[in-house]
Structure formats: structure tokens, C-alpha cells
PDB file of C-alpha atoms and ligand atoms in Angstrom:
ATOM      1  CA  MET I   1     -86.264 -14.149 -35.646  1.00 93.00           C
ATOM      2  CA  GLY I   2     -85.063 -12.136 -32.645  1.00 96.00           C
ATOM      3  CA  ILE I   3     -82.002 -12.969 -30.587  1.00 97.00           C
ATOM      4  CA  PHE I   4     -81.550 -14.477 -27.136  1.00 97.00           C
ATOM      5  CA  LYS I   5     -78.838 -13.263 -24.774  1.00 97.00           C
ATOM      6  CA  ILE I   6     -77.659 -14.426 -21.371  1.00 98.00           C
ATOM      7  CA  GLU I   7     -75.969 -11.844 -19.152  1.00 97.00           C
ATOM      8  CA  THR I   8     -75.100 -11.256 -15.527  1.00 98.00           C
ATOM      9  CA  GLY I   9     -76.660  -8.083 -14.180  1.00 98.00           C
ATOM     10  CA  ASP I  10     -79.354  -6.335 -12.200  1.00 98.00           C
ATOM     11  CA  ILE I  11     -82.640  -6.420 -14.091  1.00 98.00           C
ATOM     12  CA  THR I  12     -83.827  -3.160 -12.513  1.00 98.00           C
ATOM     13  CA  THR I  13     -81.199  -1.264 -14.547  1.00 98.00           C
ATOM     14  CA  TYR I  14     -82.220  -2.648 -17.960  1.00 98.00           C
ATOM     15  CA  HIS I  15     -83.380  -0.214 -20.644  1.00 98.00           C
ATOM     16  CA  VAL I  16     -85.787  -2.575 -22.376  1.00 98.00           C
ATOM     17  CA  ASP I  17     -89.465  -2.366 -23.271  1.00 99.00           C
ATOM     18  CA  ALA I  18     -90.429  -4.858 -20.561  1.00 99.00           C
ATOM     19  CA  ILE I  19     -88.829  -6.668 -17.650  1.00 99.00           C
ATOM     20  CA  ALA I  20     -90.444  -9.709 -16.061  1.00 99.00           C
ATOM     21  CA  ASN I  21     -90.903  -9.888 -12.305  1.00 99.00           C
ATOM     22  CA  ALA I  22     -90.735 -13.207 -10.409  1.00 99.00           C
ATOM     23  CA  ALA I  23     -93.731 -12.206  -8.305  1.00 98.00           C
ATOM     24  CA  ASN I  24     -96.070 -14.016  -5.925  1.00 98.00           C
ATOM     25  CA  CYS I  25     -99.823 -14.445  -6.364  1.00 98.00           C
ATOM     26  CA  SER I  26    -100.674 -11.335  -4.333  1.00 98.00           C
ATOM     27  CA  LEU I  27     -98.658  -9.130  -6.734  1.00 98.00           C
ATOM     28  CA  LEU I  28     -98.060  -6.915  -3.699  1.00 97.00           C
ATOM     29  CA  GLY I  29     -94.302  -7.363  -3.481  1.00 96.00           C
ATOM     30  CA  GLY I  30     -92.005  -9.702  -1.595  1.00 96.00           C
ATOM     31  CA  GLY I  31     -88.292 -10.464  -1.442  1.00 98.00           C
ATOM     32  CA  GLY I  32     -85.679 -11.203  -4.118  1.00 98.00           C
ATOM     33  CA  VAL I  33     -86.048  -9.624  -7.526  1.00 98.00           C
ATOM     34  CA  ASP I  34     -89.650  -8.625  -6.714  1.00 98.00           C
ATOM     35  CA  GLU I  35     -88.443  -6.426  -3.874  1.00 98.00           C
ATOM     36  CA  ALA I  36     -85.678  -4.919  -6.021  1.00 98.00           C
ATOM     37  CA  ILE I  37     -88.153  -4.095  -8.815  1.00 98.00           C
ATOM     38  CA  HIS I  38     -90.664  -2.454  -6.454  1.00 98.00           C
ATOM     39  CA  ARG I  39     -87.911  -0.466  -4.773  1.00 98.00           C
ATOM     40  CA  ALA I  40     -86.538   0.811  -8.063  1.00 98.00           C
ATOM     41  CA  ALA I  41     -89.958   1.494  -9.607  1.00 98.00           C
ATOM     42  CA  GLY I  42     -91.291   3.498  -6.664  1.00 98.00           C
ATOM     43  CA  PRO I  43     -94.759   3.497  -5.060  1.00 98.00           C
ATOM     44  CA  GLY I  44     -96.677   3.930  -8.313  1.00 98.00           C
ATOM     45  CA  LEU I  45     -96.002   0.286  -9.141  1.00 98.00           C
ATOM     46  CA  LEU I  46     -97.526  -1.046  -5.931  1.00 98.00           C
ATOM     47  CA  ASN I  47    -100.552   1.213  -6.436  1.00 98.00           C
ATOM     48  CA  GLU I  48    -101.183  -0.207  -9.886  1.00 98.00           C
ATOM     49  CA  CYS I  49    -100.589  -3.765  -8.621  1.00 98.00           C
ATOM     50  CA  ARG I  50    -103.189  -3.310  -5.861  1.00 98.00           C
ATOM     51  CA  ALA I  51    -105.858  -2.827  -8.520  1.00 98.00           C
ATOM     52  CA  LEU I  52    -104.959  -6.064 -10.361  1.00 98.00           C
ATOM     53  CA  GLY I  53    -106.507  -8.440  -7.827  1.00 97.00           C
ATOM     54  CA  GLY I  54    -103.555 -10.833  -7.746  1.00 98.00           C
ATOM     55  CA  CYS I  55    -102.473 -13.378 -10.336  1.00 98.00           C
ATOM     56  CA  GLU I  56    -102.494 -17.167 -10.558  1.00 98.00           C
ATOM     57  CA  THR I  57     -99.291 -19.171 -10.698  1.00 98.00           C
ATOM     58  CA  GLY I  58     -98.118 -19.468 -14.311  1.00 98.00           C
ATOM     59  CA  GLN I  59    -100.202 -16.492 -15.493  1.00 98.00           C
ATOM     60  CA  ALA I  60     -98.923 -12.942 -16.026  1.00 99.00           C
ATOM     61  CA  LYS I  61    -100.159  -9.363 -15.708  1.00 98.00           C
ATOM     62  CA  ILE I  62     -98.619  -6.185 -17.094  1.00 98.00           C
ATOM     63  CA  THR I  63     -98.100  -2.784 -15.476  1.00 98.00           C
ATOM     64  CA  LYS I  64     -96.170   0.325 -16.328  1.00 98.00           C
ATOM     65  CA  GLY I  65     -92.559   0.565 -15.179  1.00 98.00           C
ATOM     66  CA  TYR I  66     -92.829   3.879 -13.319  1.00 98.00           C
ATOM     67  CA  GLN I  67     -89.301   4.959 -12.265  1.00 98.00           C
ATOM     68  CA  LEU I  68     -87.663   1.933 -13.867  1.00 98.00           C
ATOM     69  CA  PRO I  69     -85.821   2.395 -17.150  1.00 98.00           C
ATOM     70  CA  ALA I  70     -88.119  -0.332 -18.526  1.00 98.00           C
ATOM     71  CA  LYS I  71     -91.469   0.813 -19.920  1.00 98.00           C
ATOM     72  CA  TYR I  72     -93.452  -2.166 -18.602  1.00 99.00           C
ATOM     73  CA  VAL I  73     -93.252  -4.861 -15.926  1.00 99.00           C
ATOM     74  CA  LEU I  74     -94.613  -8.355 -16.637  1.00 99.00           C
ATOM     75  CA  HIS I  75     -95.572  -9.787 -13.250  1.00 99.00           C
ATOM     76  CA  THR I  76     -95.624 -13.582 -13.151  1.00 99.00           C
ATOM     77  CA  PRO I  77     -95.824 -15.830 -10.105  1.00 98.00           C
ATOM     78  CA  GLY I  78     -93.654 -18.867 -10.746  1.00 98.00           C
ATOM     79  CA  PRO I  79     -94.320 -22.259  -9.149  1.00 99.00           C
ATOM     80  CA  VAL I  80     -92.941 -23.124  -5.728  1.00 98.00           C
ATOM     81  CA  TRP I  81     -90.754 -26.233  -6.139  1.00 98.00           C
ATOM     82  CA  ASN I  82     -92.442 -29.159  -4.441  1.00 98.00           C
ATOM     83  CA  GLY I  83     -90.417 -32.071  -5.783  1.00 98.00           C
ATOM     84  CA  GLY I  84     -91.528 -31.863  -9.397  1.00 98.00           C
ATOM     85  CA  ALA I  85     -94.747 -33.900  -9.382  1.00 98.00           C
ATOM     86  CA  PHE I  86     -97.076 -30.941  -8.896  1.00 98.00           C
ATOM     87  CA  GLY I  87     -97.062 -29.486 -12.389  1.00 98.00           C
ATOM     88  CA  GLU I  88     -94.074 -27.268 -11.660  1.00 98.00           C
ATOM     89  CA  ALA I  89     -92.522 -27.671 -15.132  1.00 98.00           C
ATOM     90  CA  GLU I  90     -95.754 -26.810 -16.986  1.00 98.00           C
ATOM     91  CA  LEU I  91     -96.374 -23.843 -14.715  1.00 99.00           C
ATOM     92  CA  LEU I  92     -92.858 -22.506 -15.173  1.00 99.00           C
ATOM     93  CA  LYS I  93     -93.166 -22.859 -18.954  1.00 99.00           C
ATOM     94  CA  SER I  94     -96.466 -21.044 -18.837  1.00 99.00           C
ATOM     95  CA  CYS I  95     -94.855 -18.097 -16.964  1.00 99.00           C
ATOM     96  CA  TYR I  96     -92.443 -17.532 -19.850  1.00 99.00           C
ATOM     97  CA  GLU I  97     -95.146 -18.105 -22.482  1.00 98.00           C
ATOM     98  CA  ASN I  98     -97.604 -15.687 -20.915  1.00 99.00           C
ATOM     99  CA  CYS I  99     -94.988 -12.978 -20.369  1.00 99.00           C
ATOM    100  CA  ILE I 100     -93.798 -13.209 -23.971  1.00 98.00           C
ATOM    101  CA  ARG I 101     -97.375 -13.153 -25.285  1.00 98.00           C
ATOM    102  CA  LEU I 102     -98.204 -10.085 -23.161  1.00 98.00           C
ATOM    103  CA  ALA I 103     -95.018  -8.375 -24.329  1.00 98.00           C
ATOM    104  CA  HIS I 104     -96.012  -9.027 -27.934  1.00 98.00           C
ATOM    105  CA  GLU I 105     -99.590  -7.781 -27.358  1.00 98.00           C
ATOM    106  CA  ASN I 106     -98.197  -4.551 -25.915  1.00 98.00           C
ATOM    107  CA  GLY I 107     -95.799  -3.873 -28.769  1.00 98.00           C
ATOM    108  CA  CYS I 108     -92.621  -4.702 -26.855  1.00 98.00           C
ATOM    109  CA  ARG I 109     -89.543  -5.448 -28.922  1.00 98.00           C
ATOM    110  CA  THR I 110     -87.052  -6.025 -26.115  1.00 98.00           C
ATOM    111  CA  VAL I 111     -87.744  -8.094 -23.003  1.00 99.00           C
ATOM    112  CA  ALA I 112     -85.602  -9.087 -20.009  1.00 99.00           C
ATOM    113  CA  PHE I 113     -86.292 -12.004 -17.661  1.00 99.00           C
ATOM    114  CA  PRO I 114     -84.933 -12.960 -14.256  1.00 99.00           C
ATOM    115  CA  SER I 115     -84.484 -16.651 -13.516  1.00 98.00           C
ATOM    116  CA  ILE I 116     -88.058 -17.258 -12.361  1.00 99.00           C
ATOM    117  CA  SER I 117     -88.658 -19.597  -9.383  1.00 99.00           C
ATOM    118  CA  THR I 118     -84.974 -20.420  -8.831  1.00 98.00           C
ATOM    119  CA  GLY I 119     -84.489 -18.216  -5.757  1.00 98.00           C
ATOM    120  CA  ILE I 120     -86.907 -18.206  -2.851  1.00 98.00           C
ATOM    121  CA  TYR I 121     -89.219 -20.683  -4.646  1.00 98.00           C
ATOM    122  CA  GLY I 122     -86.457 -23.308  -4.813  1.00 98.00           C
ATOM    123  CA  TYR I 123     -86.807 -24.628  -8.382  1.00 98.00           C
ATOM    124  CA  PRO I 124     -83.621 -26.564  -9.296  1.00 98.00           C
ATOM    125  CA  LEU I 125     -81.591 -24.165 -11.428  1.00 98.00           C
ATOM    126  CA  GLU I 126     -80.532 -26.553 -14.217  1.00 98.00           C
ATOM    127  CA  GLN I 127     -84.075 -27.819 -14.776  1.00 98.00           C
ATOM    128  CA  ALA I 128     -85.526 -24.308 -14.709  1.00 98.00           C
ATOM    129  CA  ALA I 129     -82.886 -23.077 -17.155  1.00 98.00           C
ATOM    130  CA  GLU I 130     -83.784 -25.800 -19.665  1.00 98.00           C
ATOM    131  CA  ILE I 131     -87.446 -24.832 -19.592  1.00 98.00           C
ATOM    132  CA  ALA I 132     -86.712 -21.112 -19.767  1.00 98.00           C
ATOM    133  CA  VAL I 133     -84.312 -21.336 -22.715  1.00 98.00           C
ATOM    134  CA  LYS I 134     -86.577 -23.646 -24.727  1.00 97.00           C
ATOM    135  CA  THR I 135     -89.692 -21.547 -24.114  1.00 98.00           C
ATOM    136  CA  ILE I 136     -87.905 -18.275 -24.886  1.00 98.00           C
ATOM    137  CA  TYR I 137     -86.716 -19.665 -28.246  1.00 97.00           C
ATOM    138  CA  GLU I 138     -90.267 -20.815 -29.006  1.00 98.00           C
ATOM    139  CA  GLY I 139     -91.527 -17.309 -28.195  1.00 98.00           C
ATOM    140  CA  LEU I 140     -88.968 -15.674 -30.466  1.00 98.00           C
ATOM    141  CA  GLU I 141     -90.074 -17.975 -33.277  1.00 98.00           C
ATOM    142  CA  LYS I 142     -93.754 -17.338 -32.666  1.00 98.00           C
ATOM    143  CA  TYR I 143     -93.459 -13.531 -32.439  1.00 98.00           C
ATOM    144  CA  PRO I 144     -90.974 -12.210 -35.017  1.00 98.00           C
ATOM    145  CA  ASP I 145     -91.718  -8.634 -33.868  1.00 98.00           C
ATOM    146  CA  ILE I 146     -89.801  -9.335 -30.641  1.00 98.00           C
ATOM    147  CA  GLU I 147     -86.205  -8.426 -31.423  1.00 98.00           C
ATOM    148  CA  GLU I 148     -84.403  -9.448 -28.280  1.00 98.00           C
ATOM    149  CA  ILE I 149     -84.960 -11.422 -25.095  1.00 98.00           C
ATOM    150  CA  ILE I 150     -82.320 -11.243 -22.384  1.00 98.00           C
ATOM    151  CA  MET I 151     -81.978 -13.644 -19.461  1.00 98.00           C
ATOM    152  CA  VAL I 152     -80.554 -11.446 -16.708  1.00 98.00           C
ATOM    153  CA  CYS I 153     -78.668 -13.621 -14.242  1.00 98.00           C
ATOM    154  CA  PHE I 154     -77.934 -12.274 -10.789  1.00 98.00           C
ATOM    155  CA  SER I 155     -74.761 -14.327 -10.340  1.00 98.00           C
ATOM    156  CA  GLU I 156     -72.157 -16.107 -12.393  1.00 97.00           C
ATOM    157  CA  ARG I 157     -73.458 -19.459 -11.170  1.00 97.00           C
ATOM    158  CA  VAL I 158     -76.850 -18.714 -12.696  1.00 98.00           C
ATOM    159  CA  GLU I 159     -75.302 -17.384 -15.905  1.00 98.00           C
ATOM    160  CA  LYS I 160     -73.231 -20.557 -16.263  1.00 98.00           C
ATOM    161  CA  ALA I 161     -76.285 -22.778 -15.853  1.00 98.00           C
ATOM    162  CA  TYR I 162     -78.171 -20.939 -18.603  1.00 98.00           C
ATOM    163  CA  LYS I 163     -75.182 -20.889 -20.948  1.00 97.00           C
ATOM    164  CA  LYS I 164     -74.659 -24.610 -20.420  1.00 97.00           C
ATOM    165  CA  VAL I 165     -78.201 -25.334 -21.582  1.00 96.00           C
ATOM    166  CA  CYS I 166     -77.561 -23.313 -24.754  1.00 91.00           C
ATOM    167  CA  TYR I 167     -74.248 -25.045 -25.510  1.00 87.00           C
ATOM    168  CA  ASP I 168     -75.695 -28.482 -24.787  1.00 86.00           C
ATOM    169  CA  SER I 169     -78.747 -27.936 -26.977  1.00 83.00           C
ATOM    170  CA  ALA I 170     -76.539 -26.588 -29.778  1.00 77.00           C
ATOM    171  CA  GLY I 171     -74.830 -29.981 -29.700  1.00 65.00           C
TER     172      GLY I 171
HETATM  173  N1  LIG W 201     -81.895  -8.768 -11.056  1.00 50.35           N
HETATM  174  C1  LIG W 201     -81.916 -10.007 -11.619  1.00 50.35           C
HETATM  175  N2  LIG W 201     -82.113 -11.128 -10.906  1.00 50.35           N
HETATM  176  C2  LIG W 201     -82.299 -11.002  -9.573  1.00 50.35           C
HETATM  177  C3  LIG W 201     -82.301  -9.755  -8.906  1.00 50.35           C
HETATM  178  C4  LIG W 201     -82.085  -8.598  -9.711  1.00 50.35           C
HETATM  179  N3  LIG W 201     -82.074  -7.371  -9.181  1.00 50.35           N
HETATM  180  N4  LIG W 201     -82.501  -9.997  -7.571  1.00 50.35           N
HETATM  181  C5  LIG W 201     -82.607 -11.331  -7.417  1.00 50.35           C
HETATM  182  N5  LIG W 201     -82.479 -11.947  -8.606  1.00 50.35           N
HETATM  183  P1  LIG W 201     -86.396 -14.793  -6.466  1.00 50.35           P
HETATM  184  P2  LIG W 201     -88.535 -16.749  -7.032  1.00 50.35           P
HETATM  185  C6  LIG W 201     -82.515 -13.375  -8.960  1.00 50.35           C
HETATM  186  O1  LIG W 201     -86.204 -15.342  -5.106  1.00 50.35           O
HETATM  187  O2  LIG W 201     -87.626 -17.882  -6.728  1.00 50.35           O
HETATM  188  C7  LIG W 201     -90.380 -13.040  -3.814  1.00 50.35           C
HETATM  189  O3  LIG W 201     -90.563 -12.840  -2.437  1.00 50.35           O
HETATM  190  C8  LIG W 201     -82.271 -14.382  -7.866  1.00 50.35           C
HETATM  191  O4  LIG W 201     -80.888 -14.472  -7.564  1.00 50.35           O
HETATM  192  O5  LIG W 201     -86.416 -13.315  -6.636  1.00 50.35           O
HETATM  193  O6  LIG W 201     -89.398 -16.810  -8.268  1.00 50.35           O
HETATM  194  C9  LIG W 201     -91.689 -13.023  -4.589  1.00 50.35           C
HETATM  195  O7  LIG W 201     -92.569 -12.063  -4.060  1.00 50.35           O
HETATM  196  C10 LIG W 201     -82.789 -15.646  -8.547  1.00 50.35           C
HETATM  197  O8  LIG W 201     -81.814 -16.153  -9.458  1.00 50.35           O
HETATM  198  O9  LIG W 201     -87.793 -15.320  -7.144  1.00 50.35           O
HETATM  199  C11 LIG W 201     -92.165 -14.423  -4.391  1.00 50.35           C
HETATM  200  O10 LIG W 201     -92.795 -14.562  -3.130  1.00 50.35           O
HETATM  201  C12 LIG W 201     -83.982 -15.122  -9.379  1.00 50.35           C
HETATM  202  O11 LIG W 201     -83.808 -13.703  -9.415  1.00 50.35           O
HETATM  203  C13 LIG W 201     -90.906 -15.244  -4.420  1.00 50.35           C
HETATM  204  O12 LIG W 201     -89.877 -14.362  -3.999  1.00 50.35           O
HETATM  205  C14 LIG W 201     -85.332 -15.450  -8.791  1.00 50.35           C
HETATM  206  O13 LIG W 201     -85.257 -15.419  -7.385  1.00 50.35           O
HETATM  207  C15 LIG W 201     -90.573 -15.720  -5.811  1.00 50.35           C
HETATM  208  O14 LIG W 201     -89.459 -16.563  -5.769  1.00 50.35           O
END
């Protein structure tokens, strides 16, 4: 089974087979990590995204990475936090599941994720981290060809939240 790592960093600099993008349903760019990925990838990414016809919340679509060091981008619109009674947890889980499945289908061995939905979309960090960590471990178990999944945190606060989930679940 592959390994899971939690690091602080900028996902646009990661030399991995695929990075995930916390996108919106238009797949045409936005703020946060989405903006950083489009800026670093260059205009080829937006061109390819235009042809995808958007993406539903919780689903994922793959493109090339263009000028990014990563070969592919897994675009996934996370749920907007609405209090928790609108299927947010299932949708967030499905973002990670669909990205990992797509990575596997495209022969990726190394994958990096940002903390989906916990920025502009307002998902409570601790709850999102629990779902992300659990679903990533399930993906590593399901697809032994994936060697490494990295959660790339943009701040120490985010890194701490993810590490806490790992320590707590390790008992
Ligand atoms: N590397 C890693 N993580 C980053 C980076 C980076 N370069 N930049 C930001 N983050 P957000 P969301 C972190 O808001 O909540 C966009 O407009 C950030 O600190 O990017 O899913 C989309 O188009 C936070 O921890 O995504 C959508 O409209 C995490 O990435 C909407 O925002 C996610 O924050 C999606 O909102």
C-alpha cells in the first residue's frame, strides 16, 4: 500500500503525476488554489477546460498540466459549506474518491491534494480533514499502484489540523 504525507507547501510547485484542483463547477478558474494553478499552468489549461463543459460538485475531470511540473490536473468542485445538512460530507468524500480513481485510471503513481472546500467554500477545517484523510487511506488501499498521496497544506494551521486527524485516528 502507498504512503500518505502531510506537508506545508504550494501545490503548483509539486513534481507529481497529478495535482488536484479545488475548482468550481464552471472549471473556468476562480480564486484560491484554482487561480494559482491556472496562473502556473498557463493558458493551455483554460483552453482544455473550456472544452470540458463544466463539472458537477463531487465529480472530477482530468486535464494535462501544461507548464506545471505535474503531468495532470484533477479538477474537482468541492461542496460549498451550508451548515452540513445538504450532503456536504458525502460530496466532499466523493471529490477525493473520484480524483483518486481518475489518477489510477490514468496511470498516476503520485498525487497531491489541496484542502478541498476549506477556503472560499467555508467547509470547517477539522471536519474536512477527517473526511479527506479517511478517504485518501481508502484510496491507497483500493489502488495499490498509487505509491504516494500528499496533502499539501497552504499554512501551518491547515497542516496541524490534518496531522491531528492522523494522530487521533492512530490512537
Ligand atoms: N497550494 C496549496 N493550497 C493552496 C494554494 C496553493 N498554491 N492556494 C490556496 N490553497 P480554496 P475551496 C489552499 O479557496 O474552498 C475558487 O475560486 C487554501 O488556503 O482555494 O474549495 C474556485 O474556483 C485552502 O486551504 O478552495 C472555487 O470557486 C485550500 O487551498 C472556490 O474557490 C482550498 O481553498 C473553491 O473553494
